[in-house]
PDB file of C-alpha atoms in Angstrom:
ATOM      1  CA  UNK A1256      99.692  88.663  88.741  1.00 88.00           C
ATOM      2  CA  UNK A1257      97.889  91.796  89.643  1.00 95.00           C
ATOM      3  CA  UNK A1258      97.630  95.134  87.245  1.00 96.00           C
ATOM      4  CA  UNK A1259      96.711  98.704  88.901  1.00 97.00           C
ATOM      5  CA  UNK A1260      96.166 100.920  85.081  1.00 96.00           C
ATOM      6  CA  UNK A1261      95.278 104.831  85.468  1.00 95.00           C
ATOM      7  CA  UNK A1262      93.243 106.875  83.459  1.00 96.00           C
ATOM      8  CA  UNK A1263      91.725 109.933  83.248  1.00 97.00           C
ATOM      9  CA  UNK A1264      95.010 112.549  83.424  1.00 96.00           C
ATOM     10  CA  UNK A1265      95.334 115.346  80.208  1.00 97.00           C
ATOM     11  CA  UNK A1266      95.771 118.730  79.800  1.00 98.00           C
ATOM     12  CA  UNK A1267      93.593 121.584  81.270  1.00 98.00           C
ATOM     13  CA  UNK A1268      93.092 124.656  81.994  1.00 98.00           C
ATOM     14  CA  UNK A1269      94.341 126.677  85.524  1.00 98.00           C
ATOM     15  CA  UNK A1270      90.715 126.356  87.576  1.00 98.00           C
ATOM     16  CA  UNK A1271      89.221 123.305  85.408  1.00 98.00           C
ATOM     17  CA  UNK A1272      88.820 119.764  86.933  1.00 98.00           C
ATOM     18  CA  UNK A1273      90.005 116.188  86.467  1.00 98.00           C
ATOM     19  CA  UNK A1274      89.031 112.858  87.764  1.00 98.00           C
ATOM     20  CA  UNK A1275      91.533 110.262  87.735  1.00 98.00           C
ATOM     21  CA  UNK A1276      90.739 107.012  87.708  1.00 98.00           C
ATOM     22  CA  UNK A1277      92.713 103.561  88.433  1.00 98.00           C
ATOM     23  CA  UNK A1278      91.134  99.830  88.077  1.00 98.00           C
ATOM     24  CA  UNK A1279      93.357  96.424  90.051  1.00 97.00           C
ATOM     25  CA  UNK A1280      92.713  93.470  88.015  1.00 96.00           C
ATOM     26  CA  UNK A1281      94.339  89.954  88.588  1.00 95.00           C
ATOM     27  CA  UNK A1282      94.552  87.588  91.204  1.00 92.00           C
ATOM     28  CA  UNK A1283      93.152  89.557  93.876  1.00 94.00           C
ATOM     29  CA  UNK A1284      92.389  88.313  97.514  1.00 94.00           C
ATOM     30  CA  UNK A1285      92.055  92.028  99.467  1.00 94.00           C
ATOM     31  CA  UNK A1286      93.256  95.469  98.543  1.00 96.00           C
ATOM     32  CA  UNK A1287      93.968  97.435 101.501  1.00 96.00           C
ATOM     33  CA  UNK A1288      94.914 101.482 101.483  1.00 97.00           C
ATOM     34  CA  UNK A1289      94.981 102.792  97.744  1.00 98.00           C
ATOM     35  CA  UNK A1290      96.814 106.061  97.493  1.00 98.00           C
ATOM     36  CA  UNK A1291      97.421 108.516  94.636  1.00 98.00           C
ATOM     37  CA  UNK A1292     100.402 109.953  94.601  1.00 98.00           C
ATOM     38  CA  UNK A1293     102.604 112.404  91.780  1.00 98.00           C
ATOM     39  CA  UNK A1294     105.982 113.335  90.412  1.00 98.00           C
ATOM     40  CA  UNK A1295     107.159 116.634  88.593  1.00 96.00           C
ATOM     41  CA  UNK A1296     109.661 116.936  86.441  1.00 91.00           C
ATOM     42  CA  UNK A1297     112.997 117.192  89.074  1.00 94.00           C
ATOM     43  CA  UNK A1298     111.022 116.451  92.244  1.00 96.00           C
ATOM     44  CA  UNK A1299     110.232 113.612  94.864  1.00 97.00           C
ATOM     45  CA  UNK A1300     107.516 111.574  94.529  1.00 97.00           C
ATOM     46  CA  UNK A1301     104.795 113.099  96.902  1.00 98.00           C
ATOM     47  CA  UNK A1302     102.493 111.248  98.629  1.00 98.00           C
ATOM     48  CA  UNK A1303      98.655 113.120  97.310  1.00 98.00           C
ATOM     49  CA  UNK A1304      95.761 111.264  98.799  1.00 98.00           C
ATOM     50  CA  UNK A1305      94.827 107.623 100.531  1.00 98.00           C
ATOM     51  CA  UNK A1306      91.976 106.205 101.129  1.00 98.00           C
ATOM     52  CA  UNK A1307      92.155 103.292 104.197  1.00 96.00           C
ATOM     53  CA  UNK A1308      90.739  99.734 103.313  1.00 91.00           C
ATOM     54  CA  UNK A1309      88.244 101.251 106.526  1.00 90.00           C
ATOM     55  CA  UNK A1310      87.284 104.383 104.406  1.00 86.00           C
ATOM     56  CA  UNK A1311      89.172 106.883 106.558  1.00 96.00           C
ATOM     57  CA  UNK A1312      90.943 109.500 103.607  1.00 98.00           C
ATOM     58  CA  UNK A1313      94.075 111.699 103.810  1.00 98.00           C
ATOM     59  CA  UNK A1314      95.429 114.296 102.020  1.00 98.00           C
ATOM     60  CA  UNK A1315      98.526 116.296 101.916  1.00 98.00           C
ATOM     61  CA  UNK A1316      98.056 120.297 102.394  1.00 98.00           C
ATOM     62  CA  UNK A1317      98.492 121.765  99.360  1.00 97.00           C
ATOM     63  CA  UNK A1318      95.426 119.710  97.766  1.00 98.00           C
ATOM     64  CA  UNK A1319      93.336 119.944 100.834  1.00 98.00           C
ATOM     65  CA  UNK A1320      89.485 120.796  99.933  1.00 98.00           C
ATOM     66  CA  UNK A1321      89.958 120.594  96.230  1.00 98.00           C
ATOM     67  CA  UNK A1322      91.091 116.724  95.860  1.00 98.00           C
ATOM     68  CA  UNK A1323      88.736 113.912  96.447  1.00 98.00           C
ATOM     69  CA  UNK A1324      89.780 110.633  96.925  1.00 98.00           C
ATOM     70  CA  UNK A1325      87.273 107.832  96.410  1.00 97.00           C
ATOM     71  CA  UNK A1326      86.963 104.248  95.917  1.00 96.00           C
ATOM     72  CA  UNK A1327      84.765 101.210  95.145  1.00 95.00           C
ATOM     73  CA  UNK A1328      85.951  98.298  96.537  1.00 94.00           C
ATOM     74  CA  UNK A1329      83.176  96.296  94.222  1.00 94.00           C
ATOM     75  CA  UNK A1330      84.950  97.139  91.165  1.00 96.00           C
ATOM     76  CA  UNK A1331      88.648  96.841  93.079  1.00 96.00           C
ATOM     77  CA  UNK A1332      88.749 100.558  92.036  1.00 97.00           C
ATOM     78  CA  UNK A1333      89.985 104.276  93.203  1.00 98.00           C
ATOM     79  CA  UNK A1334      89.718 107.481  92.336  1.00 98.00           C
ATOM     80  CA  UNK A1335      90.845 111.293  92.618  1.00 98.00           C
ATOM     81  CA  UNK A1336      88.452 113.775  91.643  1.00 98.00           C
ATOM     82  CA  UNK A1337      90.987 117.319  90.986  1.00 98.00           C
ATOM     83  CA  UNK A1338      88.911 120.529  91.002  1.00 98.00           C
ATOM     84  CA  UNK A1339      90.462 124.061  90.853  1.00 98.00           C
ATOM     85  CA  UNK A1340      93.531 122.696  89.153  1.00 98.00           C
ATOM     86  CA  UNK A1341      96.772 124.762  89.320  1.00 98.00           C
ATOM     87  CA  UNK A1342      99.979 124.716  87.070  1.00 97.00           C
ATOM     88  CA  UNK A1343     101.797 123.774  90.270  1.00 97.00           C
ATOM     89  CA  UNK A1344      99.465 120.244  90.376  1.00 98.00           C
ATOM     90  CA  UNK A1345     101.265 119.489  86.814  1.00 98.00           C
ATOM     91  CA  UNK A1346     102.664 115.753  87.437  1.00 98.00           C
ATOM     92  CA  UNK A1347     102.278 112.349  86.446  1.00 98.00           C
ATOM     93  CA  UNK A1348      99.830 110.615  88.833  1.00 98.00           C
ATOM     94  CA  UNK A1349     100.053 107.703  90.003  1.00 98.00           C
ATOM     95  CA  UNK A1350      97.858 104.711  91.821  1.00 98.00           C
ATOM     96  CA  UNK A1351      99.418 102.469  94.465  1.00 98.00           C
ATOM     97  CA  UNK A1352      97.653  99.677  96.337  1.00 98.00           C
ATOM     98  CA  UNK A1353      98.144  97.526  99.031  1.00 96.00           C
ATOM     99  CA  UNK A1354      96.793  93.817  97.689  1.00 96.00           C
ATOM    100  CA  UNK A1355      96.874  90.565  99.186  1.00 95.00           C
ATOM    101  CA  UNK A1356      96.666  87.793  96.435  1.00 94.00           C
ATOM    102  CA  UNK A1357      95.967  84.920  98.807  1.00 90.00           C
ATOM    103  CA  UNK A1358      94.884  84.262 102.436  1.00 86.00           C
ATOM    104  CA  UNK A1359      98.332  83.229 103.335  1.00 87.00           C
ATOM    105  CA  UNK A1360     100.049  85.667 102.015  1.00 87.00           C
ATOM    106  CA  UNK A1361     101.808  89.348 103.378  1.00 92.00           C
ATOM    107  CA  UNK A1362     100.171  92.403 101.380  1.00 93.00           C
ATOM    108  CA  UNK A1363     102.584  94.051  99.304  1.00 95.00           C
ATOM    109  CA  UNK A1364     102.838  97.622  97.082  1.00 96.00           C
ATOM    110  CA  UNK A1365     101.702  97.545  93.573  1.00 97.00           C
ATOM    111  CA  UNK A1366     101.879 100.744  91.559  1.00 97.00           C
ATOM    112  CA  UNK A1367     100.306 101.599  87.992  1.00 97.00           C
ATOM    113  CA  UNK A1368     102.107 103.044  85.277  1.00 96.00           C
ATOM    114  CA  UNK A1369     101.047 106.720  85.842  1.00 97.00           C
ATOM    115  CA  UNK A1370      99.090 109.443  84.115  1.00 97.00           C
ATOM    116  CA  UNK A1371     100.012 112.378  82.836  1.00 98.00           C
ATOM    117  CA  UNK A1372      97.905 115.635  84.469  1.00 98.00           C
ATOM    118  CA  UNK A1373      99.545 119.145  83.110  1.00 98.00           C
ATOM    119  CA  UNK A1374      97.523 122.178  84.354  1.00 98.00           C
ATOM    120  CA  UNK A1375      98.560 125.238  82.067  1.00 97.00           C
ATOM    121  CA  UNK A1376      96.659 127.763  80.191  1.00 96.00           C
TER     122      UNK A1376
END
């Protein structure tokens, strides 16, 4: 059984900074791309950040050169450093891997359970 948990999310100001964090624990062969993604209140879930098993990273526009994806595959581990936050980045965040549990077995999607980030003065 594998776990992906979040942490890091709260509330802060318009301009301040965040750095989310999520941990995979469990029965862990590989973990391939680890994204970060979010959903608002009445939207679609948007795809934020990824960060390849290679170390290639991606981001969507509207976070481009203030979102920082990261990870350390020692500690089975990503995260998103958020700087000049803006009430429009207000969502719950969350961590989704691609993890192989054994050799012989096709990778498949795990997700956390999110974290809440609201950006509001």
């Amino acid at each position: 059984q594998v776990q992906l948990v979040e942490s890091g999310g709260g509330l802060v100001q318009p301009g301040g900074s965040l750095r989310l964090s999520c941990a995979a624990s469990g029965s862990i062969f590989s973990i391939g791309a680890m994204h970060w993604y979010r959903q608002a209140p009445g939207k679609q879930r948007e795809l934020v950040a990824t960060s390849s098993s290679s170390g290639s990273t991606s981001y969507t526009d509207s976070v481009k050169g203030r979102f920082t994806i990261s990870r350390d595959n020692a500690k089975n581990s990503v995260f998103l450093q958020m700087n000049s936050l803006r009430p429009e980045d207000t969502a719950v965040y969350l961590c989704n891997a691609n993890i192989r549990t054994n050799w012989g077995m096709p990778p498949i999607d795990y997700w956390g359970q999110g974290t809440q980030v609201t950006v509001s003065s």
